[in-house]
Coordinates of C-alpha atoms in Angstrom, one line a residue:
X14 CA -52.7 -59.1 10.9
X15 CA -49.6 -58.8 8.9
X16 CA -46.8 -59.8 9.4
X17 CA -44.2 -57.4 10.9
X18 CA -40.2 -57.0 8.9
X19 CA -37.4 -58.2 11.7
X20 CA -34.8 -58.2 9.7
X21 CA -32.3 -55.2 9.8
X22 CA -32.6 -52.6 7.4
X23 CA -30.7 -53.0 4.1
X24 CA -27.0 -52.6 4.8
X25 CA -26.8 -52.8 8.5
X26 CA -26.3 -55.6 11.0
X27 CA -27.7 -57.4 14.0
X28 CA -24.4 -59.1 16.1
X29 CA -25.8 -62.5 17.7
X30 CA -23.3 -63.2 20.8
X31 CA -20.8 -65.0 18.8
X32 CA -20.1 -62.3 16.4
X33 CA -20.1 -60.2 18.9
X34 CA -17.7 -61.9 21.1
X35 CA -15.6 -62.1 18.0
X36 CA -15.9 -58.4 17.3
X37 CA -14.5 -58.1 20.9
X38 CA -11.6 -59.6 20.7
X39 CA -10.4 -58.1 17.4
X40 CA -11.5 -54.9 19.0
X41 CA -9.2 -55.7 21.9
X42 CA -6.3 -56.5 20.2
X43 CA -6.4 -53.4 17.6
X44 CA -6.5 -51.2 21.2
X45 CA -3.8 -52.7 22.9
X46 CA -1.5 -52.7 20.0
X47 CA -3.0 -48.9 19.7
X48 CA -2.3 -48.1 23.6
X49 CA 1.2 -49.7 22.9
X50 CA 2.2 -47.1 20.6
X51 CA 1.1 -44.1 23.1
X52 CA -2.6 -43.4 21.9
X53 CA -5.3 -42.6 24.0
X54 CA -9.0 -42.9 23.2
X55 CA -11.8 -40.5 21.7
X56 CA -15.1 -40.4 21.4
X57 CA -17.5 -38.2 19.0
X58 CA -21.2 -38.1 18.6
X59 CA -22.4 -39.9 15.5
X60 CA -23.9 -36.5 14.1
X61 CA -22.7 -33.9 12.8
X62 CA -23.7 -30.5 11.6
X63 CA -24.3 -31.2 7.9
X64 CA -21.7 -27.7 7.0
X65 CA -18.8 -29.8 9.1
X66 CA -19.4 -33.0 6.4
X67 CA -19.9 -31.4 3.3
X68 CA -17.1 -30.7 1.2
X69 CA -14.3 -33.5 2.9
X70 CA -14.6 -36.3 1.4
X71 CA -14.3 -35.4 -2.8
X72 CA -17.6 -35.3 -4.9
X73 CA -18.7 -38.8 -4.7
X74 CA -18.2 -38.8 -0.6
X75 CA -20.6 -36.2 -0.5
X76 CA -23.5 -38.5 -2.1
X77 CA -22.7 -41.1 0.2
X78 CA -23.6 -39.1 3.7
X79 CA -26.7 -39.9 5.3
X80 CA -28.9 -36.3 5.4
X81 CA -30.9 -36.0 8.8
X82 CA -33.7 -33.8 8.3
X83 CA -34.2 -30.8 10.2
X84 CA -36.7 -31.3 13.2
X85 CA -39.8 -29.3 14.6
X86 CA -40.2 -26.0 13.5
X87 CA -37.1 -25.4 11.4
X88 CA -38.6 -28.4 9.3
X89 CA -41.8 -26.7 9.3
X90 CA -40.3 -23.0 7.9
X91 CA -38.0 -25.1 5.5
X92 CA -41.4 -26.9 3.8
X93 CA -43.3 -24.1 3.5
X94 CA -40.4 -22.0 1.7
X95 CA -40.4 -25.4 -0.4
X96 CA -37.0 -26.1 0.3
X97 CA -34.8 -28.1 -2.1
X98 CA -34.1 -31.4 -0.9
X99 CA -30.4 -29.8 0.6
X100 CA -32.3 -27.5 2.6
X101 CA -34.5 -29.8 4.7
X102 CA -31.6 -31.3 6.5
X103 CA -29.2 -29.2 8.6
X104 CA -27.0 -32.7 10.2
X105 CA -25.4 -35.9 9.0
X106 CA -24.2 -39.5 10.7
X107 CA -20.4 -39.5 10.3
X108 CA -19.0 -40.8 7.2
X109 CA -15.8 -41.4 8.6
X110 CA -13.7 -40.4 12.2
X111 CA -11.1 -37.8 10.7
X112 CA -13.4 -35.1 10.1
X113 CA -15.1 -35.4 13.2
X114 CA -11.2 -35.3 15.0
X115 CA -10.3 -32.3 12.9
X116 CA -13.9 -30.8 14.2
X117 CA -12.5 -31.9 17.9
X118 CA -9.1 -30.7 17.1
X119 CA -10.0 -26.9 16.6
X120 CA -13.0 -27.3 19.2
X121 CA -10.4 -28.0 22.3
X122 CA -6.8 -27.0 20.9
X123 CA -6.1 -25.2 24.1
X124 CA -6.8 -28.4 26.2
X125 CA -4.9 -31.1 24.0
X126 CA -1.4 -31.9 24.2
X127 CA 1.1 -30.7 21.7
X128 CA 0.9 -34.0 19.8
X129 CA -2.5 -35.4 19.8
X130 CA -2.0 -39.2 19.5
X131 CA -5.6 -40.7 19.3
X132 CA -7.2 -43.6 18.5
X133 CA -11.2 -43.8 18.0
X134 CA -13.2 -46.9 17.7
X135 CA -16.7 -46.7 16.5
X136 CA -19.4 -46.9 13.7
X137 CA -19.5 -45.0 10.6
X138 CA -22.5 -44.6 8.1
X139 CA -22.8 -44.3 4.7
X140 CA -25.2 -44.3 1.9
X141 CA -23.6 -46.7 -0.2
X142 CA -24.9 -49.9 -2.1
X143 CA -24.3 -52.7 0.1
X144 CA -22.2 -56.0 -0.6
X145 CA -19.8 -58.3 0.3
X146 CA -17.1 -56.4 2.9
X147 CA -19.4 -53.5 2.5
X148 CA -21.9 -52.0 5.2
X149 CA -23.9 -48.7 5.5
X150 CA -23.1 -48.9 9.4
X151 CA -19.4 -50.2 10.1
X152 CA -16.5 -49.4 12.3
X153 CA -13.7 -47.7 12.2
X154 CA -10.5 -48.2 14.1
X155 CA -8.7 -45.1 13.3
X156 CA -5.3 -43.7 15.3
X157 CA -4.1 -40.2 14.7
X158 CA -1.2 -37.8 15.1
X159 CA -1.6 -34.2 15.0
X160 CA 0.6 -31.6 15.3
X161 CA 3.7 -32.9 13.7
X162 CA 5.0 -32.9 9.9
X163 CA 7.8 -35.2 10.8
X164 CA 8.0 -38.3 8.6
X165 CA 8.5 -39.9 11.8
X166 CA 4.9 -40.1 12.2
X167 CA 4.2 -41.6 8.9
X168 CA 6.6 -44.8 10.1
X169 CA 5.0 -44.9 13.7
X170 CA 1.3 -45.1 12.0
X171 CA 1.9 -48.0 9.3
X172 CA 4.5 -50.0 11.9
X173 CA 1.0 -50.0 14.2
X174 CA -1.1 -51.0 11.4
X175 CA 1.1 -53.6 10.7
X176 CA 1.6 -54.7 14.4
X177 CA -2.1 -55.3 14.9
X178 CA -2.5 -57.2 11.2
X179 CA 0.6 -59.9 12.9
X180 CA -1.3 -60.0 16.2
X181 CA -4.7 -60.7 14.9
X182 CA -2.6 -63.4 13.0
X183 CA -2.1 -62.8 9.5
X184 CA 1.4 -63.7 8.5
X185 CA 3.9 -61.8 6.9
X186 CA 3.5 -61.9 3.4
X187 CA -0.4 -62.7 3.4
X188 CA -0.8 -58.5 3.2
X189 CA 0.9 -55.7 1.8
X190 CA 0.9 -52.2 2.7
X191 CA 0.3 -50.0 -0.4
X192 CA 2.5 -46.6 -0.4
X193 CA 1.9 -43.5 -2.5
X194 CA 2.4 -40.1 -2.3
X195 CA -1.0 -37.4 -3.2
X196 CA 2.0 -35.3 -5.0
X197 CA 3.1 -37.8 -7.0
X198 CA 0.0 -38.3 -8.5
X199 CA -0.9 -34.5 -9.5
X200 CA 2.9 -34.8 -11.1
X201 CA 1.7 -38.0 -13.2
X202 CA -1.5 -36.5 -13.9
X203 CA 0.2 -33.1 -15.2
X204 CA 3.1 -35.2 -16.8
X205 CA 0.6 -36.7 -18.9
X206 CA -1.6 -33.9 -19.7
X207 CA -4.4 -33.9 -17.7
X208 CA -5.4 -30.4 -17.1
X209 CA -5.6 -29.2 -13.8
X210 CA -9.2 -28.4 -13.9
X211 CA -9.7 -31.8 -14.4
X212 CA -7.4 -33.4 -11.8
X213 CA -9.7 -34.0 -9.2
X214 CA -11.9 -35.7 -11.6
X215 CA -9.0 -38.2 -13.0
X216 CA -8.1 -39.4 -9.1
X217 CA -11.6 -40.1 -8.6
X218 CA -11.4 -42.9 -12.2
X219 CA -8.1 -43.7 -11.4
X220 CA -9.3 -44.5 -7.2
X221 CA -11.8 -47.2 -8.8
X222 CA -8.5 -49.7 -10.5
X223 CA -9.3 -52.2 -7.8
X224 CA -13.2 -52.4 -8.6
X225 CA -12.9 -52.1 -12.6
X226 CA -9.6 -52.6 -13.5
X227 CA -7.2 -51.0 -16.0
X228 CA -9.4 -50.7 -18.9
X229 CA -12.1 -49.6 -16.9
X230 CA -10.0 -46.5 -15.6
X231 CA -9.6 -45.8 -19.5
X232 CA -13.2 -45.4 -20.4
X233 CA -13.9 -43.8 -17.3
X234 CA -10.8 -41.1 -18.0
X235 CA -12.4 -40.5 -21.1
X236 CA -16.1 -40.1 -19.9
X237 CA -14.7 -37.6 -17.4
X238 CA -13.0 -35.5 -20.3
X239 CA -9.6 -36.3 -19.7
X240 CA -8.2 -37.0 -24.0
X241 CA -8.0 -39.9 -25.1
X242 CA -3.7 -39.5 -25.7
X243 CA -4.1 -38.3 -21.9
X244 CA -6.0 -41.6 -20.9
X245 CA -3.4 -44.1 -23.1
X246 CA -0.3 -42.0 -21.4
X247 CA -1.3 -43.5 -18.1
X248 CA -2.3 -46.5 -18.9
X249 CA 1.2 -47.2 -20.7
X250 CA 2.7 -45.8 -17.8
X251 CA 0.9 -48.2 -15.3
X252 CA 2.2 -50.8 -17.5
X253 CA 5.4 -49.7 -17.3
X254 CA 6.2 -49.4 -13.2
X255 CA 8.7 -51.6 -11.9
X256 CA 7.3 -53.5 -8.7
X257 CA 10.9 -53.5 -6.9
X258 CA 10.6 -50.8 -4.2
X259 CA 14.1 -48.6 -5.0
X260 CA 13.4 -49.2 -9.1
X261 CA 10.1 -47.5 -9.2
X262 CA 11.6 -44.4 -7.0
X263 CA 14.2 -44.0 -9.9
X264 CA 11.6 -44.4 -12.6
X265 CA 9.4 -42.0 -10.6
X266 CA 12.5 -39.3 -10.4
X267 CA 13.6 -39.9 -13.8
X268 CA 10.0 -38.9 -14.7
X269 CA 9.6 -36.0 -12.8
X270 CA 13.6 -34.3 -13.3
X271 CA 11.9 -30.8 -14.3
X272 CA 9.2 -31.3 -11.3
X273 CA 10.9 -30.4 -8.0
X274 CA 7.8 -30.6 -6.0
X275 CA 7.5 -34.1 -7.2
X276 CA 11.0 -35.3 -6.9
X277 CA 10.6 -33.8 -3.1
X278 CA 7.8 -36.4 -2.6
X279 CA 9.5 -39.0 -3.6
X280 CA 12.4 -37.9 -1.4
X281 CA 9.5 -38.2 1.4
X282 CA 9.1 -42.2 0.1
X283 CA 11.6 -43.1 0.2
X284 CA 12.5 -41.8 3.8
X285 CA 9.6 -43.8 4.7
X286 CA 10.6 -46.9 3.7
X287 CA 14.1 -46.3 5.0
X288 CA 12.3 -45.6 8.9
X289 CA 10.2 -48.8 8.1
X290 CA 13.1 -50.6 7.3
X291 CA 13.7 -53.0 10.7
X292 CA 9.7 -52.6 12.0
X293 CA 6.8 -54.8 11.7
X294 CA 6.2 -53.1 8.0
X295 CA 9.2 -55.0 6.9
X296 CA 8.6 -56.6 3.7
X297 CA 5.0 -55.3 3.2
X298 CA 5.6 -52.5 1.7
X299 CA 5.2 -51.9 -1.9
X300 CA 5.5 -48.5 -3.9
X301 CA 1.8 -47.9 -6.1
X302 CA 2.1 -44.7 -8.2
X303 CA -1.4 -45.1 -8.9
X304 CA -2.8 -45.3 -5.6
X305 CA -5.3 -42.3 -4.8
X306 CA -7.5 -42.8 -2.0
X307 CA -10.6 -40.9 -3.0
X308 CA -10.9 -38.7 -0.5
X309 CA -10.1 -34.8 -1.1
X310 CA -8.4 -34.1 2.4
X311 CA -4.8 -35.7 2.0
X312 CA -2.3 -33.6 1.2
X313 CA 0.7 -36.0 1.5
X314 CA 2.4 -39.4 1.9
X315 CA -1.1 -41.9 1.2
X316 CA -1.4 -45.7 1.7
X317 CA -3.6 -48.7 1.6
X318 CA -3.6 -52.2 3.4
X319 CA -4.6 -54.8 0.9
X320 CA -4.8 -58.7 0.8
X321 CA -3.7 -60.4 -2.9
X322 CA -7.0 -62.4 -2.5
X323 CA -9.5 -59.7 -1.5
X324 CA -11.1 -57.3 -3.2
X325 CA -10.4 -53.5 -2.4
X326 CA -8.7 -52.3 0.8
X327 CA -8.9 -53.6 4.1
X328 CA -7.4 -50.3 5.7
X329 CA -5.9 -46.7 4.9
X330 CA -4.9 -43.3 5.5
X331 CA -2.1 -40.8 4.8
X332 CA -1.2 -37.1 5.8
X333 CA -3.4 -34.4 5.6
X334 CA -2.0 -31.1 6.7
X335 CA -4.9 -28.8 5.7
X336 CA -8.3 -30.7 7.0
X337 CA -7.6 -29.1 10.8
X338 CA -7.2 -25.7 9.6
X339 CA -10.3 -25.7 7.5
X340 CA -12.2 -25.8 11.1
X341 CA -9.5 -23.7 13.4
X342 CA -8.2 -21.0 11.2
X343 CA -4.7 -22.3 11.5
X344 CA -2.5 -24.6 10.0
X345 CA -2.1 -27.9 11.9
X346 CA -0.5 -30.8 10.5
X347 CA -1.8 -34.4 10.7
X348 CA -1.6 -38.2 9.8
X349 CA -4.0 -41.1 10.1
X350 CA -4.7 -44.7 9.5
X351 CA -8.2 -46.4 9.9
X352 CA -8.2 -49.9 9.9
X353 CA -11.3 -51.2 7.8
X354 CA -12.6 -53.8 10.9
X355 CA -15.1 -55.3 9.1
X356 CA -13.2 -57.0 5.9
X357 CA -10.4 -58.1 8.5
X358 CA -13.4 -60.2 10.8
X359 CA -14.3 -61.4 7.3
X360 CA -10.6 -62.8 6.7
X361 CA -10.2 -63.6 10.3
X362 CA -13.5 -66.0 10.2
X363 CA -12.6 -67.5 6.3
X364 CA -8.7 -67.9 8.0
X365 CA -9.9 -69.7 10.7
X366 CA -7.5 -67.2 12.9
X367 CA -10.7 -66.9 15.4
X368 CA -9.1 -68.7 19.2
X369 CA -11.9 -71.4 19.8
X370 CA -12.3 -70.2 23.2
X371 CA -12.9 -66.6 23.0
X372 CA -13.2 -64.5 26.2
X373 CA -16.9 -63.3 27.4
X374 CA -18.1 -66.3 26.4
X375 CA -18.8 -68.8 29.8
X376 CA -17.1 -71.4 30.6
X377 CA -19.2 -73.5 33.3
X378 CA -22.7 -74.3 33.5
X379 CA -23.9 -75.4 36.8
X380 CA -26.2 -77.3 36.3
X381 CA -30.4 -77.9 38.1
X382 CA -31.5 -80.9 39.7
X383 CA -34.9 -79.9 40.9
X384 CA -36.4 -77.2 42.9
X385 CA -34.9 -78.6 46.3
X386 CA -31.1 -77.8 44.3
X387 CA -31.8 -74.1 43.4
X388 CA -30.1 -72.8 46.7
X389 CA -27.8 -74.8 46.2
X390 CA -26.6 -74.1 42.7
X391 CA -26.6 -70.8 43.1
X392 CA -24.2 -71.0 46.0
X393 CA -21.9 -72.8 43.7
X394 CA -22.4 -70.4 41.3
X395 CA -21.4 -67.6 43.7
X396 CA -18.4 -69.4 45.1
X397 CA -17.1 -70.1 41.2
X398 CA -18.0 -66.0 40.4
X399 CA -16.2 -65.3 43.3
X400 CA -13.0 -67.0 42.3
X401 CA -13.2 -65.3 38.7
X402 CA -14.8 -67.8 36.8
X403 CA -17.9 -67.0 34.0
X404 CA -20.3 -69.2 34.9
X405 CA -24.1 -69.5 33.4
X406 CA -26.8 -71.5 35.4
X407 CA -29.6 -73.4 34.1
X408 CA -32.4 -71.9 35.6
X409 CA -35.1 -74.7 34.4
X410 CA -36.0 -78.0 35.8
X411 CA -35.1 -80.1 32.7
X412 CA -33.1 -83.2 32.3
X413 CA -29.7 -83.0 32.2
X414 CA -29.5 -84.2 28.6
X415 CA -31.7 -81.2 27.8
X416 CA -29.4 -79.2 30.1
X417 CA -26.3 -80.9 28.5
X418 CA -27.7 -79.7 24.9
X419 CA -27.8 -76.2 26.4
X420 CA -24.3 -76.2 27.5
X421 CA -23.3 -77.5 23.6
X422 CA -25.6 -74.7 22.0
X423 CA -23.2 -72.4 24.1
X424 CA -19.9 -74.0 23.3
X425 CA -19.5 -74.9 27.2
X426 CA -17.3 -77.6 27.5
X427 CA -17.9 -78.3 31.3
X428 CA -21.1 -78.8 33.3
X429 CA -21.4 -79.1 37.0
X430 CA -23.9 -81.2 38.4
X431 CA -24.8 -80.6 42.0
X432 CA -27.8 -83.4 43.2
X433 CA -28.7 -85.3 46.0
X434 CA -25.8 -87.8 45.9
X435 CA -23.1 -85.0 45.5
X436 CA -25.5 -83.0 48.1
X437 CA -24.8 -86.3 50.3
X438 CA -21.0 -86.4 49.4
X439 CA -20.2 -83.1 49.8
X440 CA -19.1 -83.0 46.2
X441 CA -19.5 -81.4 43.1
X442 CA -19.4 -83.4 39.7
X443 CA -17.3 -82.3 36.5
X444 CA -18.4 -83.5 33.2
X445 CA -16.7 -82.7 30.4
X446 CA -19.3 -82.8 27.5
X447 CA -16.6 -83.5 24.8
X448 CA -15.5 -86.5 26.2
X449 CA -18.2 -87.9 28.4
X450 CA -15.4 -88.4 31.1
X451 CA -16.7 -87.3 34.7
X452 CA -14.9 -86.2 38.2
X453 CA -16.4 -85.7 41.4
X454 CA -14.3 -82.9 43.7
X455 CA -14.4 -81.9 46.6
X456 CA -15.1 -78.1 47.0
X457 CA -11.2 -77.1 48.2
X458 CA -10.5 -78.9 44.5
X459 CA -12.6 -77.9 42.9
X460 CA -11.2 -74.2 41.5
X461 CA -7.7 -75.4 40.9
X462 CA -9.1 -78.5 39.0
X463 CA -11.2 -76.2 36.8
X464 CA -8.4 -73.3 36.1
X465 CA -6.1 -76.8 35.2
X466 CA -9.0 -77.7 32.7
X467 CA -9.9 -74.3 31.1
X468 CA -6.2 -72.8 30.3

């Protein structure tokens, strides 16, 4: 009989407790900061009609959705027409939460408020080549405004971004919050040439600097058709930005005098920045003319959160005024950040930023003597429930060292040992498996002794 494959397909995860528990409490934090800044929760179903996908997310998004075939007797029809392979699926998993949002937005726009402030928490799929940071299954914590063109919004998102980096602990200057603008970059495109036909192309070779650097951009300019005097314009121009925030605005307007659109956009920067001034952004923000975020959605103001250390992006967003309409025939503005969770449990687990105890994870075992205990234990158990704590109990008749190992494997620091002699005292003892010290309590001590021990 062979031997069945346990492990989880190529790309996606199993979460033992501990990584679960540690998933939870990042989770936690990202909502509260979230709720804190007046979002409210939303949930979407992880398929989606394949039309509602397609298109969104720039030419190499589309490769990267997960197809799901058509079922039954549409599959059936499809075959027997011989179908191309785009024909035999009719749905998708999500490949992100924005265009499942704008879907939502134009579904119930007679039911949501003016300015829909949501934040959505779940996983996302996509057919990509796994590695290090990167999943085919992975969450999402995106938050949302829609409804409003104000800059306002812009400064409310990245201030919440930044809020939840400082409460998961990071500390200022470990990230930086990378700020662009998508009209910025169709002015340095067209400033050095590129033909517009061929914009779309150049942001997708210019989007992979982090993965293969500055040279790398240049073949890949050139393999894409962009000229070679084109190609060498940008990369002297790249070489060329100031890093100061205020310097590469005036090198930006000083390159775009004849471009009004452009200089407008900067205008928008630099508003930005001035509204992020005295927040939690405050010294994390860093103009990048050369920032593009692949995806073909954003119409405005873009950024990225990024670690010096770290490969790639760790978070990002922007504006994107025209996604909505697409779905509801109208013209609804919109903003978004979507903080990527899983590089950020990576850094918080290599930072050691993880709180030793985390909560969900118990913090007594009550311990078994022998069978003649059982009623017992569990009464204790009940009484220590009862007065809020999480309490496992042993339910074998094993030694204590046994028992004691147990309570280690679980990171429990305290077990409570409840036999004949404390059954004879009225007692109950502590022991504190770190130390090896031990306390017997009376029952009317025994909760305030524990809550002492455990903050």
């Amino acid at each position: 009989m062979s031997k069945t494959i346990t492990a989880p397909v190529s790309g996606m995860r199993d979460f033992l407790p501990i990584e679960a528990l540690r998933r939870r409490y990042a989770v936690a934090i990202v909502e509260d900061v979230y709720q804190s800044y007046g979002f409210e929760p939303l949930e979407t179903p992880v398929m989606e009609r394949l039309e509602t996908l397609l298109g969104k997310y720039g030419e190499e998004g589309d490769r990267l959705i997960f197809r799901v075939m058509k079922r039954g007797r549409k599959l059936q029809r499809t075959l027997q027409e011989a179908g191309g392979e785009n024909d035999l699926a009719d749905a998708g998993l999500r490949y992100d939460l924005t265009v499942p949002l704008a879907r939502v937005a134009a579904e119930y726009h007679g039911r949501l408020p003016r300015f829909l402030k949501r934040y959505q928490i779940q996983q996302v799929y996509r057919a990509d080549r796994p590695a290090r940071g990167r999943f085919r299954e992975f969450y999402q914590c995106d938050l949302d405004v829609t409804g409003s063109k104000s800059l306002l919004v812009e400064a409310e998102i990245l201030s919440a971004a930044a809020a939840v980096l400082a409460r998961l602990g990071f500390p200022a200057g470990d990230f930086q919050i990378r700020l662009n603008h998508r009209r910025v970059l169709s002015a340095l495109l067209q400033s050095a040439g590129v033909a517009p036909a061929l914009e779309e192309t150049a942001l997708v070779a210019i989007d992979k600097i982090d993965k293969v650097g500055r040279s790398g951009v240049g073949r890949e300019l050139k393999e894409r058709g962009v000229s070679e005097r084109c190609a060498e314009t940008l990369l002297r121009w790249m070489d060329e930005t100031p890093e100061e925030i205020e310097s590469v605005m005036e090198w930006l307007l000083s390159l775009f005098q004849s471009v009004p659109e452009a200089v407008s956009a900067v205008q928008d920067l630099r508003q930005i920045v001035t509204l992020c001034a005295d927040g939690p952004v405050q010294g994390a923000l860093k103009i990048d003319p050369y920032l593009a975020r692949g995806l073909g959605y954003y119409t405005g103001a873009i950024f990225e959160v990024a670690f010096p250390d770290v490969p790639g992006s760790a978070g990002g967003g922007g504006r994107y005024d025209n996604l909505i309409g697409m779905f509801s025939g109208r013209e609804v503005p919109a903003c978004g950040f979507s903080l990527g969770l899983e590089r950020i449990l990576i850094l918080l687990e290599e930072r050691d930023l993880f709180p030793q105890n985390l909560a969900g994870r118990p913090e007594l075992l009550v311990t078994l003597f022998d069978e003649a205990a059982m009623k017992h234990s569990l009464a204790l158990c009940r009484t220590l429930r009862g007065e809020g704590f999480r309490v496992d109990l042993y339910p074998e008749n094993d030694s204590y060292g046994k028992q004691f190992k147990y309570a280690e494997q679980r990171s429990i620091r305290y077990a409570l040992l409840l036999g004949p002699e404390e059954l004879e005292r009225e007692v109950v003892t502590v022991k504190d498996l770190q130390t090896g010290q031990q306390l017997a309590l009376r029952s009317g001590e025994l909760a305030e002794e524990l809550r002492s021990r455990l903050r």
